[in-house]
Amino acid sequence: MPDVELDWGRLHYGEVGAGDPVLLISGLNGLTAPWRAVADALAPRFRVITHDHRGLGASGAWDGDYSVDQIAGDVLGLMDRLGLARAHLVGHSLGGAVAQAIAADHPDRVARLAIYASWPAHDPYFARVITARREALQVLGAEYFLRTGPIGIYPPRWIRDNDAALQAGLPLLLADFVGTPTMLRRMDACLAHERRSSLPRIKAATLVLGLD
């Protein structure tokens, strides 16, 4: 997987397939790995591009704060380095917030948009979930944080039906964990995201997905 140089440092990305470009933007963990199955499924029809967010995975080190607009700038920088004037965007969770920002502020860069399990701004429920997860990580550690994380993300029925897979995946989540200080700063970016007033500026055809 290659790298591009942005103004803050080195961004690591990968691509598979050929056709219209699709950028898959990761959520809170900010890594390419969760997209592998999706990228392979899309590759027969699209040029699929993923990346590790700054300071995460194989991208360059970053000790500063995070924000949705900052991550959006890195996605646009990656598009520029790859010579992509326009692309489809798919964003999950925090990545969905990033995709919203790009589509609202740079509508000419987005062909179509898909947003999964994301939000335009936090409400009291979301704020309580994120605050509880921050405190769990700080007090009880990464294993507890990752093991209990699905409670605030998925409905009870889904957890009942997929408990074995969640348990089996926990060691990999621990191995890929980005570290407590970084995760806390990324959760702060989630809480700071406020894009309700800019949503009308999104012109791309948009698919919004979630679990009920």
Short mmCIF file of C-alpha atoms in Angstrom, two decimals:
data_model
loop_
_atom_site.label_atom_id
_atom_site.label_comp_id
_atom_site.label_asym_id
_atom_site.label_seq_id
_atom_site.Cartn_x
_atom_site.Cartn_y
_atom_site.Cartn_z
CA MET A 1 0.00 0.00 0.00
CA PRO A 2 1.44 3.41 -0.98
CA ASP A 3 1.65 6.78 0.78
CA VAL A 4 1.06 10.42 -0.13
CA GLU A 5 2.64 13.44 1.52
CA LEU A 6 0.25 16.04 2.91
CA ASP A 7 1.10 19.30 4.68
CA TRP A 8 1.20 17.62 8.11
CA GLY A 9 2.95 14.37 7.08
CA ARG A 10 2.48 10.98 5.41
CA LEU A 11 -0.97 9.51 4.70
CA HIS A 12 -1.14 5.77 4.00
CA TYR A 13 -3.76 4.55 1.54
CA GLY A 14 -4.74 1.54 -0.52
CA GLU A 15 -6.75 0.93 -3.63
CA VAL A 16 -8.24 -2.00 -5.51
CA GLY A 17 -10.31 -2.35 -8.65
CA ALA A 18 -10.92 -0.06 -11.61
CA GLY A 19 -13.71 2.26 -12.66
CA ASP A 20 -15.32 5.29 -11.04
CA PRO A 21 -13.45 6.18 -7.83
CA VAL A 22 -15.09 5.39 -4.47
CA LEU A 23 -13.51 6.57 -1.22
CA LEU A 24 -14.39 4.56 1.89
CA ILE A 25 -13.92 6.73 4.99
CA SER A 26 -13.46 4.89 8.28
CA GLY A 27 -15.12 5.69 11.59
CA LEU A 28 -13.75 6.08 15.10
CA ASN A 29 -10.84 3.64 14.75
CA GLY A 30 -9.74 5.39 11.55
CA LEU A 31 -8.18 2.32 9.93
CA THR A 32 -8.36 0.75 6.49
CA ALA A 33 -8.74 -2.82 7.75
CA PRO A 34 -12.51 -2.79 8.52
CA TRP A 35 -13.22 -1.98 4.86
CA ARG A 36 -11.42 -4.98 3.33
CA ALA A 37 -14.49 -7.10 2.60
CA VAL A 38 -16.43 -4.08 1.30
CA ALA A 39 -13.53 -2.97 -0.90
CA ASP A 40 -13.19 -6.45 -2.41
CA ALA A 41 -16.93 -6.59 -3.10
CA LEU A 42 -16.89 -3.21 -4.87
CA ALA A 43 -13.62 -3.73 -6.76
CA PRO A 44 -15.15 -5.43 -9.85
CA ARG A 45 -17.06 -2.21 -10.62
CA PHE A 46 -15.15 0.63 -8.92
CA ARG A 47 -11.71 1.97 -8.11
CA VAL A 48 -11.94 1.64 -4.33
CA ILE A 49 -9.68 3.81 -2.17
CA THR A 50 -9.22 3.55 1.60
CA HIS A 51 -6.78 5.20 4.00
CA ASP A 52 -5.51 5.16 7.57
CA HIS A 53 -6.36 8.49 9.22
CA ARG A 54 -3.46 10.68 10.30
CA GLY A 55 -1.63 9.33 13.33
CA LEU A 56 -3.22 5.88 12.94
CA GLY A 57 -2.20 2.56 11.39
CA ALA A 58 0.57 2.99 8.83
CA SER A 59 0.06 6.75 8.38
CA GLY A 60 2.50 9.23 9.87
CA ALA A 61 2.52 10.19 13.54
CA TRP A 62 0.16 12.85 14.84
CA ASP A 63 0.01 14.08 18.44
CA GLY A 64 -2.46 16.91 17.98
CA ASP A 65 -6.22 17.17 18.23
CA TYR A 66 -8.71 15.80 15.69
CA SER A 67 -11.72 17.38 14.05
CA VAL A 68 -14.17 16.44 11.34
CA ASP A 69 -13.01 19.31 9.13
CA GLN A 70 -9.37 18.27 9.60
CA ILE A 71 -10.05 14.69 8.53
CA ALA A 72 -12.12 16.00 5.61
CA GLY A 73 -9.11 18.08 4.55
CA ASP A 74 -6.96 14.95 4.53
CA VAL A 75 -9.48 13.13 2.33
CA LEU A 76 -9.52 16.05 -0.10
CA GLY A 77 -5.73 16.14 -0.01
CA LEU A 78 -5.60 12.45 -0.88
CA MET A 79 -8.01 13.04 -3.77
CA ASP A 80 -5.82 15.88 -5.02
CA ARG A 81 -2.65 13.78 -4.87
CA LEU A 82 -4.41 11.01 -6.80
CA GLY A 83 -5.73 13.44 -9.40
CA LEU A 84 -9.38 12.83 -8.52
CA ALA A 85 -11.53 15.84 -9.25
CA ARG A 86 -14.67 13.98 -8.15
CA ALA A 87 -15.50 10.69 -6.43
CA HIS A 88 -18.24 8.75 -4.69
CA LEU A 89 -17.91 8.90 -0.88
CA VAL A 90 -18.94 6.23 1.62
CA GLY A 91 -18.56 7.17 5.29
CA HIS A 92 -19.14 5.11 8.42
CA SER A 93 -19.81 6.76 11.81
CA LEU A 94 -17.16 9.49 12.22
CA GLY A 95 -16.33 8.88 8.55
CA GLY A 96 -19.95 9.68 7.72
CA ALA A 97 -19.57 13.02 9.48
CA VAL A 98 -16.46 13.65 7.38
CA ALA A 99 -18.35 12.77 4.20
CA GLN A 100 -21.12 15.20 5.16
CA ALA A 101 -18.60 18.01 5.59
CA ILE A 102 -16.98 17.36 2.22
CA ALA A 103 -20.32 17.10 0.42
CA ALA A 104 -21.58 20.34 1.99
CA ASP A 105 -18.41 22.42 1.61
CA HIS A 106 -17.13 20.98 -1.69
CA PRO A 107 -20.21 19.73 -3.59
CA ASP A 108 -18.31 19.66 -6.86
CA ARG A 109 -15.98 16.96 -5.46
CA VAL A 110 -18.75 14.45 -4.60
CA ALA A 111 -20.58 12.35 -7.19
CA ARG A 112 -22.74 10.29 -4.85
CA LEU A 113 -22.80 9.91 -1.11
CA ALA A 114 -23.52 7.00 1.26
CA ILE A 115 -23.55 7.56 5.02
CA TYR A 116 -23.87 4.72 7.53
CA ALA A 117 -24.43 5.00 11.30
CA SER A 118 -23.53 8.66 11.46
CA TRP A 119 -24.99 11.94 12.74
CA PRO A 120 -25.21 15.62 11.70
CA ALA A 121 -24.79 16.80 15.31
CA HIS A 122 -24.94 15.24 18.76
CA ASP A 123 -28.14 15.09 20.78
CA PRO A 124 -28.44 14.33 24.52
CA TYR A 125 -28.52 10.56 23.94
CA PHE A 126 -25.44 10.61 21.71
CA ALA A 127 -23.58 12.87 24.14
CA ARG A 128 -24.35 10.51 27.03
CA VAL A 129 -23.14 7.49 25.03
CA ILE A 130 -19.87 9.12 24.02
CA THR A 131 -19.27 10.53 27.51
CA ALA A 132 -19.88 7.11 29.07
CA ARG A 133 -17.49 5.49 26.59
CA ARG A 134 -14.81 8.11 27.34
CA GLU A 135 -15.10 7.45 31.06
CA ALA A 136 -15.08 3.67 30.56
CA LEU A 137 -11.88 3.91 28.54
CA GLN A 138 -10.16 6.16 31.06
CA VAL A 139 -11.20 4.22 34.17
CA LEU A 140 -11.61 0.60 33.04
CA GLY A 141 -9.23 0.35 30.09
CA ALA A 142 -9.22 -0.57 26.42
CA GLU A 143 -10.50 -4.16 26.74
CA TYR A 144 -13.62 -3.07 28.62
CA PHE A 145 -14.11 -0.13 26.25
CA LEU A 146 -13.99 -2.37 23.17
CA ARG A 147 -15.99 -5.23 24.67
CA THR A 148 -18.88 -3.01 25.80
CA GLY A 149 -18.78 -0.60 22.84
CA PRO A 150 -21.46 -2.44 20.82
CA ILE A 151 -24.03 -1.68 23.56
CA GLY A 152 -24.11 1.97 22.54
CA ILE A 153 -23.92 1.25 18.82
CA TYR A 154 -26.17 -1.71 17.97
CA PRO A 155 -29.74 -2.60 18.98
CA PRO A 156 -30.26 -5.51 21.42
CA ARG A 157 -31.53 -7.87 18.73
CA TRP A 158 -28.40 -7.45 16.62
CA ILE A 159 -26.11 -8.07 19.58
CA ARG A 160 -28.03 -11.22 20.53
CA ASP A 161 -27.72 -12.56 16.98
CA ASN A 162 -24.04 -11.68 16.58
CA ASP A 163 -22.58 -12.16 20.05
CA ALA A 164 -20.25 -14.99 19.01
CA ALA A 165 -18.79 -12.90 16.18
CA LEU A 166 -18.31 -9.94 18.52
CA GLN A 167 -16.46 -12.11 21.03
CA ALA A 168 -14.29 -13.67 18.32
CA GLY A 169 -13.35 -10.26 16.94
CA LEU A 170 -12.30 -8.73 20.27
CA PRO A 171 -8.62 -9.83 20.12
CA LEU A 172 -8.23 -8.20 16.71
CA LEU A 173 -9.84 -5.00 17.97
CA LEU A 174 -7.38 -4.95 20.87
CA ALA A 175 -4.44 -5.54 18.54
CA ASP A 176 -5.51 -2.63 16.32
CA PHE A 177 -6.50 -0.26 19.15
CA VAL A 178 -5.12 3.20 18.48
CA GLY A 179 -4.31 4.02 22.11
CA THR A 180 -6.23 5.81 24.84
CA PRO A 181 -5.01 9.41 24.28
CA THR A 182 -5.70 9.23 20.55
CA MET A 183 -9.12 7.64 21.03
CA LEU A 184 -10.14 10.29 23.55
CA ARG A 185 -9.22 13.06 21.11
CA ARG A 186 -11.18 11.34 18.35
CA MET A 187 -14.26 11.04 20.57
CA ASP A 188 -13.93 14.76 21.27
CA ALA A 189 -14.14 15.31 17.50
CA CYS A 190 -17.37 13.30 17.43
CA LEU A 191 -18.92 15.47 20.14
CA ALA A 192 -17.80 18.69 18.45
CA HIS A 193 -19.35 17.80 15.08
CA GLU A 194 -22.22 20.21 14.27
CA ARG A 195 -23.39 20.26 10.66
CA ARG A 196 -27.16 20.63 10.79
CA SER A 197 -27.14 24.08 9.19
CA SER A 198 -24.92 22.96 6.30
CA LEU A 199 -26.91 19.87 5.29
CA PRO A 200 -29.04 21.76 2.72
CA ARG A 201 -25.83 22.50 0.80
CA ILE A 202 -25.36 18.81 0.01
CA LYS A 203 -26.28 18.34 -3.65
CA ALA A 204 -25.13 14.75 -4.25
CA ALA A 205 -27.65 11.94 -4.33
CA THR A 206 -27.36 10.51 -0.80
CA LEU A 207 -28.12 7.15 0.80
CA VAL A 208 -28.38 7.14 4.61
CA LEU A 209 -28.20 3.77 6.41
CA GLY A 210 -28.64 2.73 10.03
CA LEU A 211 -29.79 -0.12 12.25
CA ASP A 212 -33.21 -0.05 13.85
#
